[in-house]
PDB file of C-alpha atoms in Angstrom:
ATOM      1  CA  VAL A   1      -2.275   3.341  -2.207  1.00 72.00           C
ATOM      2  CA  GLY A   2      -3.378   5.564  -5.112  1.00 73.00           C
ATOM      3  CA  PHE A   3      -0.604   8.338  -4.928  1.00 81.00           C
ATOM      4  CA  THR A   4       2.631   8.525  -3.059  1.00 86.00           C
ATOM      5  CA  SER A   5       5.399  10.873  -2.661  1.00 90.00           C
ATOM      6  CA  GLN A   6       8.258  11.830  -0.284  1.00 94.00           C
ATOM      7  CA  CYS A   7       7.093  15.009   1.406  1.00 95.00           C
ATOM      8  CA  SER A   8       9.910  15.996   3.750  1.00 95.00           C
ATOM      9  CA  ILE A   9      13.727  15.492   3.939  1.00 96.00           C
ATOM     10  CA  ASP A  10      14.417  16.415   7.565  1.00 97.00           C
ATOM     11  CA  PRO A  11      12.586  14.894   9.378  1.00 97.00           C
ATOM     12  CA  PRO A  12      12.060  12.163   6.704  1.00 96.00           C
ATOM     13  CA  ARG A  13       8.340  11.935   5.856  1.00 97.00           C
ATOM     14  CA  PHE A  14       6.357  10.154   2.975  1.00 95.00           C
ATOM     15  CA  VAL A  15       2.783  10.735   2.133  1.00 97.00           C
ATOM     16  CA  VAL A  16       0.507   7.860   0.940  1.00 95.00           C
ATOM     17  CA  PHE A  17      -3.014   8.783  -0.538  1.00 93.00           C
ATOM     18  CA  LEU A  18      -5.681   5.962   0.131  1.00 92.00           C
ATOM     19  CA  SER A  19      -9.119   6.037  -1.686  1.00 88.00           C
ATOM     20  CA  LYS A  20     -12.070   6.584   0.557  1.00 91.00           C
ATOM     21  CA  GLU A  21     -13.817   3.460  -1.381  1.00 86.00           C
ATOM     22  CA  ASN A  22     -11.101   0.971  -0.311  1.00 82.00           C
ATOM     23  CA  HIS A  23     -11.187  -1.262   2.510  1.00 83.00           C
ATOM     24  CA  THR A  24      -7.488  -0.359   3.131  1.00 85.00           C
ATOM     25  CA  TYR A  25      -8.615   3.051   3.927  1.00 91.00           C
ATOM     26  CA  GLU A  26     -10.956   1.905   6.567  1.00 90.00           C
ATOM     27  CA  LEU A  27      -8.165  -0.098   8.258  1.00 90.00           C
ATOM     28  CA  ALA A  28      -5.771   2.716   8.101  1.00 94.00           C
ATOM     29  CA  THR A  29      -7.986   5.198   9.919  1.00 95.00           C
ATOM     30  CA  ARG A  30      -7.748   2.928  12.791  1.00 94.00           C
ATOM     31  CA  SER A  31      -4.029   2.371  12.660  1.00 95.00           C
ATOM     32  CA  ARG A  32      -1.101   3.946  13.917  1.00 97.00           C
ATOM     33  CA  THR A  33       1.398   2.206  11.609  1.00 97.00           C
ATOM     34  CA  LEU A  34       1.176   1.522   8.003  1.00 97.00           C
ATOM     35  CA  VAL A  35       3.169  -0.609   5.972  1.00 96.00           C
ATOM     36  CA  VAL A  36       3.685   0.422   2.162  1.00 92.00           C
ATOM     37  CA  HIS A  37       4.707  -2.285  -0.240  1.00 87.00           C
ATOM     38  CA  ARG A  38       6.622  -1.584  -3.440  1.00 85.00           C
ATOM     39  CA  ILE A  39       5.913  -3.821  -6.242  1.00 78.00           C
ATOM     40  CA  ARG A  40       8.780  -5.074  -8.311  1.00 77.00           C
ATOM     41  CA  ALA A  41       8.627  -5.377 -11.961  1.00 70.00           C
ATOM     42  CA  GLU A  42       8.195  -9.153 -12.125  1.00 72.00           C
ATOM     43  CA  GLN A  43       5.476  -9.125  -9.723  1.00 72.00           C
ATOM     44  CA  HIS A  44       2.520  -8.152 -12.096  1.00 70.00           C
ATOM     45  CA  ASP A  45       0.405 -11.126 -10.653  1.00 75.00           C
ATOM     46  CA  LEU A  46       0.563  -9.612  -6.937  1.00 71.00           C
ATOM     47  CA  ALA A  47      -0.350  -6.228  -8.456  1.00 70.00           C
ATOM     48  CA  GLU A  48      -3.307  -7.776 -10.064  1.00 74.00           C
ATOM     49  CA  HIS A  49      -4.334  -9.815  -7.092  1.00 69.00           C
ATOM     50  CA  PHE A  50      -4.334  -6.762  -4.705  1.00 69.00           C
ATOM     51  CA  GLY A  51      -5.281  -4.115  -7.192  1.00 64.00           C
ATOM     52  CA  GLY A  52      -7.841  -5.837  -9.311  1.00 63.00           C
ATOM     53  CA  LYS A  53     -10.202  -7.027  -6.728  1.00 61.00           C
ATOM     54  CA  THR A  54     -12.016  -5.384  -3.858  1.00 60.00           C
ATOM     55  CA  GLU A  55     -12.433  -6.735  -0.324  1.00 63.00           C
ATOM     56  CA  LYS A  56     -16.009  -7.054  -1.044  1.00 62.00           C
ATOM     57  CA  GLU A  57     -15.472  -9.366  -4.129  1.00 57.00           C
ATOM     58  CA  ASP A  58     -12.777 -11.394  -2.161  1.00 57.00           C
ATOM     59  CA  PRO A  59     -12.822 -10.723   1.553  1.00 63.00           C
ATOM     60  CA  GLY A  60      -9.772 -13.333   2.004  1.00 70.00           C
ATOM     61  CA  LYS A  61      -7.522 -11.961  -0.602  1.00 70.00           C
ATOM     62  CA  LEU A  62      -4.785 -11.321   2.061  1.00 77.00           C
ATOM     63  CA  THR A  63      -5.131 -14.841   3.341  1.00 77.00           C
ATOM     64  CA  GLU A  64      -4.434 -16.182  -0.337  1.00 79.00           C
ATOM     65  CA  TRP A  65      -1.122 -14.661  -0.555  1.00 82.00           C
ATOM     66  CA  PRO A  66       1.784 -15.382   1.875  1.00 87.00           C
ATOM     67  CA  TRP A  67       2.557 -12.851   4.521  1.00 90.00           C
ATOM     68  CA  ARG A  68       3.867 -12.286   7.828  1.00 93.00           C
ATOM     69  CA  ALA A  69       3.330  -9.878  10.946  1.00 94.00           C
ATOM     70  CA  GLY A  70       5.487  -6.885  10.580  1.00 95.00           C
ATOM     71  CA  PRO A  71       5.791  -3.889  12.777  1.00 95.00           C
ATOM     72  CA  ASP A  72       2.955  -3.347  15.106  1.00 95.00           C
ATOM     73  CA  GLY A  73       1.355  -6.505  13.725  1.00 94.00           C
ATOM     74  CA  VAL A  74       0.668  -4.963  10.432  1.00 93.00           C
ATOM     75  CA  PRO A  75       0.808  -7.440   7.521  1.00 92.00           C
ATOM     76  CA  VAL A  76       3.912  -7.564   5.301  1.00 94.00           C
ATOM     77  CA  VAL A  77       3.378  -9.312   2.046  1.00 90.00           C
ATOM     78  CA  ALA A  78       6.005 -12.039   1.358  1.00 87.00           C
ATOM     79  CA  ASP A  79       8.579 -11.256  -1.258  1.00 83.00           C
ATOM     80  CA  CYS A  80       7.846  -7.662  -1.503  1.00 86.00           C
ATOM     81  CA  ASP A  81       9.987  -4.543  -0.675  1.00 87.00           C
ATOM     82  CA  TRP A  82       8.323  -2.494   2.023  1.00 91.00           C
ATOM     83  CA  PHE A  83       8.615   0.087   4.545  1.00 93.00           C
ATOM     84  CA  ALA A  84       6.682   0.812   7.866  1.00 97.00           C
ATOM     85  CA  GLY A  85       5.706   4.165   8.998  1.00 97.00           C
ATOM     86  CA  SER A  86       4.152   5.800  11.826  1.00 98.00           C
ATOM     87  CA  VAL A  87       0.987   7.947  10.990  1.00 98.00           C
ATOM     88  CA  GLU A  88       1.955  11.637  11.912  1.00 98.00           C
ATOM     89  CA  GLY A  89      -1.036  13.154  10.386  1.00 96.00           C
ATOM     90  CA  ARG A  90      -3.976  12.826   7.840  1.00 96.00           C
ATOM     91  CA  PHE A  91      -5.626  15.292   5.641  1.00 95.00           C
ATOM     92  CA  ASP A  92      -8.515  15.066   3.154  1.00 95.00           C
ATOM     93  CA  GLY A  93      -7.519  15.266  -0.567  1.00 91.00           C
ATOM     94  CA  GLY A  94     -10.989  14.724  -1.998  1.00 93.00           C
ATOM     95  CA  ASP A  95     -11.736  11.330  -2.875  1.00 93.00           C
ATOM     96  CA  HIS A  96      -8.441  10.169  -1.305  1.00 93.00           C
ATOM     97  CA  VAL A  97      -7.150  10.933   2.161  1.00 96.00           C
ATOM     98  CA  ALA A  98      -3.353  11.516   2.728  1.00 96.00           C
ATOM     99  CA  PHE A  99      -1.461   9.630   5.310  1.00 97.00           C
ATOM    100  CA  VAL A 100       1.784  11.385   6.530  1.00 98.00           C
ATOM    101  CA  LEU A 101       4.054   8.633   7.610  1.00 97.00           C
ATOM    102  CA  ALA A 102       7.478   8.804   9.580  1.00 98.00           C
ATOM    103  CA  PRO A 103       9.381   5.773   8.026  1.00 97.00           C
ATOM    104  CA  PHE A 104      11.004   3.650  10.814  1.00 97.00           C
ATOM    105  CA  ALA A 105      11.694  -0.034   9.179  1.00 96.00           C
ATOM    106  CA  GLY A 106      11.777  -1.863   5.935  1.00 94.00           C
ATOM    107  CA  GLU A 107      13.234  -4.076   3.469  1.00 90.00           C
ATOM    108  CA  CYS A 108      14.438  -3.261  -0.167  1.00 87.00           C
ATOM    109  CA  ARG A 109      16.109  -5.359  -2.788  1.00 81.00           C
ATOM    110  CA  GLY A 110      16.624  -2.388  -5.205  1.00 72.00           C
ATOM    111  CA  ALA A 111      15.223  -4.177  -8.211  1.00 71.00           C
ATOM    112  CA  ASP A 112      12.899  -2.341 -10.786  1.00 72.00           C
ATOM    113  CA  GLN A 113       9.513  -1.243  -9.652  1.00 63.00           C
ATOM    114  CA  LEU A 114       6.352  -2.231 -11.529  1.00 51.00           C
ATOM    115  CA  GLY A 115       5.334   1.077 -12.989  1.00 52.00           C
ATOM    116  CA  PHE A 116       2.054   2.468 -14.042  1.00 56.00           C
ATOM    117  CA  GLN A 117       2.672   1.390 -17.871  1.00 49.00           C
ATOM    118  CA  GLU A 118       3.468  -2.155 -17.036  1.00 57.00           C
ATOM    119  CA  ALA A 119       0.243  -2.322 -14.865  1.00 52.00           C
ATOM    120  CA  ARG A 120      -2.350  -0.435 -17.064  1.00 52.00           C
ATOM    121  CA  ASP A 121      -4.015  -3.632 -18.047  1.00 56.00           C
ATOM    122  CA  ILE A 122      -5.134  -4.314 -14.498  1.00 50.00           C
ATOM    123  CA  GLU A 123      -8.856  -3.235 -14.250  1.00 59.00           C
ATOM    124  CA  ALA A 124      -9.206  -1.503 -10.552  1.00 57.00           C
ATOM    125  CA  GLY A 125     -11.409  -3.144  -8.130  1.00 49.00           C
ATOM    126  CA  ASN A 126     -12.938   0.091  -7.181  1.00 48.00           C
ATOM    127  CA  PRO A 127     -13.762   3.136  -9.243  1.00 54.00           C
ATOM    128  CA  ALA A 128     -11.118   5.819  -9.363  1.00 54.00           C
TER     129      ALA A 128
END
């Protein structure tokens, strides 16, 4: 996910922007449910694993990390905060596409999130 935001209060909606360069984007275009993971401050290694490599460089990167099937069979990465949302719509935002989600399930431990400043050392797998 490149960018995120709550985009409606009633009904609850959240938007995630996915880069057209990412394998995740290709999968999302065929999905009716997306799972969004919230990386906690102590999970820098997880952020580097998923954000620093492309699917082309490491086609099995999901299998290298513990996960389980979540809502609609969508992978939920172990020990992450997450929510699932039904895809309500999409729109082109340029080099990213917005997926408007209606959240319906999730888990959150409430710990501090890994922020941009803490993750700036991670070199992105795909160009911005």
